[in-house]
XYZ file of C-alpha atoms in Angstrom:
353
model
C 210.815 118.140 109.372
C 210.116 114.435 109.748
C 207.190 113.685 112.040
C 205.603 110.753 110.191
C 207.026 108.030 112.411
C 209.767 107.273 114.879
C 210.613 104.417 112.510
C 211.933 106.928 109.980
C 214.836 108.265 112.055
C 218.455 107.086 112.033
C 220.145 104.563 114.256
C 222.059 106.058 117.172
C 225.835 106.507 116.579
C 226.645 104.374 119.622
C 224.645 101.553 118.068
C 226.494 101.853 114.756
C 229.831 101.815 116.554
C 228.805 98.680 118.420
C 227.880 96.975 115.152
C 231.300 97.757 113.738
C 232.975 96.240 116.788
C 230.798 93.140 116.533
C 231.789 92.729 112.901
C 235.391 91.935 113.781
C 236.370 88.280 113.635
C 234.226 85.240 114.258
C 231.500 84.369 116.746
C 229.267 81.389 117.391
C 225.957 81.565 115.493
C 222.296 81.253 116.494
C 222.533 83.299 119.677
C 225.400 81.329 121.204
C 228.103 84.010 121.111
C 229.550 85.830 124.107
C 227.964 89.029 122.818
C 224.530 87.412 122.798
C 224.939 86.240 126.378
C 226.139 89.692 127.431
C 223.180 91.483 125.821
C 220.674 89.047 127.325
C 222.298 89.433 130.706
C 222.180 93.211 130.440
C 218.451 93.152 129.726
C 217.849 90.898 132.723
C 219.889 93.311 134.822
C 217.941 96.364 133.639
C 214.660 94.602 134.372
C 215.869 93.094 137.673
C 214.714 89.722 136.342
C 217.524 87.145 136.452
C 215.209 84.277 135.478
C 213.609 86.001 132.483
C 213.672 84.309 129.079
C 215.082 86.820 126.582
C 215.139 86.363 122.817
C 215.919 88.990 120.172
C 213.934 89.309 116.947
C 213.999 91.806 114.116
C 210.493 93.294 114.282
C 207.833 94.258 116.769
C 205.255 92.206 114.894
C 207.445 89.129 115.398
C 207.906 89.837 119.105
C 204.186 90.333 119.669
C 203.106 87.373 117.559
C 205.628 84.849 118.857
C 204.927 85.790 122.480
C 201.155 85.671 122.052
C 201.387 82.332 120.251
C 203.370 81.033 123.221
C 200.703 82.255 125.653
C 197.583 81.472 123.625
C 196.213 78.166 122.336
C 194.552 78.105 118.892
C 191.106 77.714 120.462
C 191.582 80.734 122.760
C 191.258 84.469 122.221
C 193.526 87.416 122.987
C 191.834 90.371 124.674
C 193.151 93.710 123.419
C 192.146 97.308 122.766
C 190.077 98.043 119.680
C 192.936 100.292 118.486
C 195.734 97.865 119.394
C 198.623 97.497 116.975
C 198.143 93.720 117.002
C 194.588 94.312 115.758
C 194.994 97.148 113.274
C 198.546 96.967 111.953
C 199.941 93.441 111.965
C 198.079 91.816 109.049
C 196.620 89.058 111.276
C 200.115 87.903 112.267
C 199.108 87.048 115.867
C 196.286 84.880 114.547
C 198.640 83.244 112.020
C 201.471 82.521 114.463
C 199.066 81.138 117.073
C 197.442 78.778 114.594
C 194.082 80.504 114.575
C 193.489 82.137 117.947
C 191.221 85.146 117.563
C 191.336 88.662 118.974
C 188.514 89.947 121.148
C 188.362 93.734 121.267
C 187.945 95.863 124.362
C 186.699 99.463 123.857
C 189.404 102.009 124.618
C 189.309 105.297 126.503
C 192.024 107.661 125.292
C 193.865 104.736 123.760
C 193.788 102.605 126.921
C 191.507 99.869 128.196
C 190.018 100.141 131.658
C 189.709 97.325 134.206
C 185.930 97.670 134.104
C 185.720 97.340 130.324
C 188.169 94.442 130.348
C 186.252 92.575 133.050
C 182.986 92.980 131.134
C 184.460 91.682 127.869
C 186.307 88.781 129.493
C 183.198 87.808 131.458
C 181.195 87.601 128.235
C 183.474 84.916 126.794
C 183.321 81.179 127.540
C 179.537 81.470 127.473
C 179.093 78.999 124.600
C 181.024 76.033 125.945
C 182.868 74.054 123.298
C 181.358 76.182 120.534
C 183.071 79.464 121.395
C 186.598 80.737 121.977
C 188.163 80.104 125.355
C 189.688 82.920 127.376
C 193.325 83.653 126.617
C 195.909 86.346 127.355
C 195.318 90.073 127.719
C 197.520 92.441 125.713
C 198.020 96.156 126.410
C 200.228 98.684 124.610
C 202.599 100.965 126.538
C 202.757 103.770 125.447
C 199.395 103.406 123.737
C 198.717 103.844 120.036
C 197.169 107.232 120.838
C 200.232 108.560 122.664
C 198.818 108.109 126.153
C 200.531 106.212 128.961
C 199.185 103.685 131.449
C 200.125 104.641 135.007
C 201.594 101.952 137.225
C 198.316 101.842 139.137
C 196.384 101.320 135.903
C 198.653 98.449 134.857
C 198.237 96.814 138.273
C 194.467 97.188 138.076
C 194.396 95.452 134.686
C 196.696 92.753 136.048
C 194.278 92.150 138.906
C 191.502 91.483 136.396
C 193.812 89.049 134.607
C 194.464 87.254 137.894
C 190.728 86.997 138.590
C 190.351 84.932 135.443
C 193.740 83.214 135.496
C 194.947 84.953 132.326
C 198.510 86.063 131.477
C 199.200 89.736 130.753
C 201.280 90.736 127.724
C 202.602 94.248 127.129
C 203.346 95.514 123.624
C 206.240 97.789 124.536
C 207.191 99.150 121.131
C 207.457 102.515 122.927
C 208.151 101.081 126.366
C 211.102 103.450 126.779
C 208.985 106.532 126.080
C 206.422 105.469 128.667
C 209.094 104.637 131.224
C 210.768 108.023 130.708
C 207.404 109.736 131.104
C 206.572 107.965 134.371
C 210.082 108.212 135.805
C 209.916 104.615 136.981
C 212.158 101.589 136.535
C 211.734 98.971 133.830
C 210.861 96.413 136.498
C 208.215 98.638 138.071
C 206.458 99.091 134.721
C 206.570 95.404 133.845
C 206.710 92.344 136.091
C 206.401 94.262 139.360
C 203.049 95.545 138.079
C 201.881 92.099 137.024
C 203.107 91.888 133.413
C 203.990 88.313 132.439
C 205.448 88.900 128.984
C 206.876 91.932 127.202
C 207.718 92.960 123.670
C 210.534 95.392 124.438
C 210.988 97.856 121.591
C 214.200 99.294 120.209
C 213.690 100.075 116.531
C 211.526 103.155 117.168
C 214.070 104.529 119.616
C 217.416 104.502 117.836
C 218.145 100.896 116.911
C 218.588 99.669 113.372
C 216.157 96.811 113.824
C 215.806 94.678 116.939
C 213.171 93.972 119.577
C 213.260 91.704 122.604
C 210.686 89.013 123.351
C 210.703 88.620 127.126
C 208.974 86.131 129.402
C 209.326 86.974 133.099
C 208.564 83.410 134.156
C 210.622 80.424 132.943
C 207.749 77.977 132.409
C 207.313 78.634 128.690
C 210.884 79.703 127.886
C 211.668 76.660 125.747
C 208.403 76.978 123.825
C 209.185 80.635 123.102
C 212.586 79.622 121.742
C 211.060 76.926 119.550
C 208.427 79.307 118.224
C 211.092 81.897 117.417
C 212.909 79.289 115.312
C 209.714 78.016 113.681
C 208.689 81.604 112.960
C 211.969 82.226 111.077
C 213.299 84.734 113.592
C 216.294 82.850 114.933
C 219.090 84.738 113.178
C 222.206 82.783 112.314
C 224.287 85.928 112.905
C 222.320 86.868 115.975
C 225.300 88.829 117.323
C 224.260 91.759 115.106
C 220.953 91.974 116.951
C 222.708 91.765 120.305
C 225.264 94.344 119.195
C 222.425 96.847 118.874
C 220.673 95.967 122.109
C 223.767 96.033 124.325
C 224.664 99.742 123.928
C 220.963 100.586 123.975
C 220.675 99.149 127.480
C 224.031 100.467 128.690
C 224.321 103.835 130.446
C 220.532 104.297 130.083
C 220.784 105.145 126.377
C 217.283 103.736 125.896
C 215.868 106.127 128.480
C 217.880 109.165 127.385
C 216.841 108.696 123.756
C 213.188 108.292 124.700
C 213.297 111.368 126.932
C 214.581 113.435 123.995
C 211.718 112.251 121.799
C 209.211 113.013 124.557
C 210.678 116.489 125.067
C 210.448 117.331 121.363
C 206.835 116.140 121.329
C 206.013 118.336 124.333
C 207.581 121.336 122.562
C 205.619 120.551 119.411
C 202.416 120.269 121.431
C 202.977 123.611 123.152
C 203.734 125.370 119.863
C 200.766 123.994 117.950
C 198.399 124.625 120.861
C 198.917 128.372 120.370
C 197.305 128.243 116.921
C 193.642 129.192 116.775
C 191.446 126.205 116.018
C 193.959 123.641 117.237
C 192.591 120.837 119.369
C 194.401 117.801 120.704
C 192.429 114.606 120.169
C 194.294 112.951 123.059
C 196.532 114.399 125.719
C 200.082 113.700 124.473
C 202.031 111.892 127.195
C 204.931 110.368 125.277
C 206.216 111.057 121.758
C 202.975 110.911 119.718
C 200.359 113.594 119.293
C 197.058 113.702 117.445
C 196.058 117.263 116.586
C 193.154 118.866 114.764
C 194.639 121.761 112.743
C 193.052 124.083 110.144
C 193.356 122.914 106.535
C 195.371 126.029 105.644
C 197.997 125.077 108.212
C 198.277 121.546 106.865
C 198.649 122.799 103.299
C 201.423 125.205 104.267
C 203.290 122.504 106.180
C 203.070 120.002 103.338
C 204.165 122.594 100.800
C 207.202 123.273 103.003
C 208.116 119.578 102.885
C 206.982 118.527 106.353
C 206.231 114.824 106.672
C 203.436 113.488 108.881
C 200.192 111.597 108.394
C 196.736 113.055 107.937
C 194.431 110.812 109.968
C 191.207 112.231 108.559
C 190.124 114.751 105.950
C 191.685 115.896 102.678
C 194.185 118.662 101.996
C 192.122 119.900 99.087
C 188.948 121.659 100.171
C 187.194 125.009 100.156
C 187.252 125.933 103.828
C 190.780 126.847 105.014
C 189.582 126.769 108.621
C 188.181 123.243 108.543
C 190.061 121.163 111.111
C 191.822 118.052 109.835
C 193.216 115.430 112.192
C 196.902 114.562 111.949
C 199.246 112.197 113.749
C 202.758 113.430 114.456
C 205.552 111.408 116.046
C 208.912 112.586 117.354
C 211.968 110.365 117.426
C 215.181 110.696 119.443
C 217.084 112.502 116.675
C 214.777 115.406 115.816
C 216.557 118.700 116.616
C 214.774 121.365 118.609
C 215.324 123.721 115.645
C 213.238 121.508 113.347
C 210.356 121.548 115.817
C 210.586 125.335 116.014
C 210.646 125.672 112.223
C 207.594 123.432 111.908
C 205.690 125.495 114.478
C 206.704 128.777 112.816
C 205.310 127.613 109.462
C 202.097 126.499 111.131
C 201.658 129.817 112.940
C 202.295 131.842 109.786
C 199.598 129.897 107.963
C 197.019 130.268 110.750
C 193.842 131.559 109.028
C 192.697 133.109 112.282
């Protein structure tokens, strides 16, 4: 019963088979093989973006940081949510890769920033002339760190604010597939057609061994992105092994099918836990992450049974078995329906009423 992270699951069998095929014989290094060109072309096809600059890296932190460094000068600031992954979980990598650009935080509502909040925060910058940070790119996360999803209309509204100030819009799409599956839209509709200029397209959380795509939808900074990937030590000599993962992921909608499975398991988990007295969802789960307040007795029973997930607040040890403790649970593509049911059964049996 593994619900700690969608990073903890296995790679998809089709991905492993593709890696084995790629391992046969010789291929040109540094992204110059036929397989690299095929995988890049497939991503452009999926996104309906033939001019997009596409580069594969090994981690989401690298994709976010290299893209933001390409879009943001050292004397500028990146506007992002106050719970953004680039703020809370990347050890100042965006600041490091950009040579010192700062992050300016926008208050979130249910994990997302609103156009009104963004406009107010952006307007407050560039008020100190040469002494303060200059306005730089805006970054949003889709699906958000709280498991919520920006609608297409919400993305467009944020993009309109960006256009007002002449700022590029970056999307941290570590769970892009989960959001796309939830909305039932195309990759293009949720990215450049809604005003997104650059995308970190995730794969590792959704069945890949370890690869993300750094995508620029306009060609103007394509060469700079490539140089920054090299300078940031993310140009793999045997890049074909990154492409060998991404190609089957993008073929036959494997990326969407895998994300839909994770979303379905999360919906089942949400329905099951919601039947327990004292359960309260901190945010409405819309993708494959849920935050739930559950009684301490339920948490203790689940941990004793070997379930893995993170407590977000509170301690397992305490006197009141009914005290609600907040937990984060994440479903990946591989979790069987039976494991979700077993988890819910243990939680129900431990319900202190």
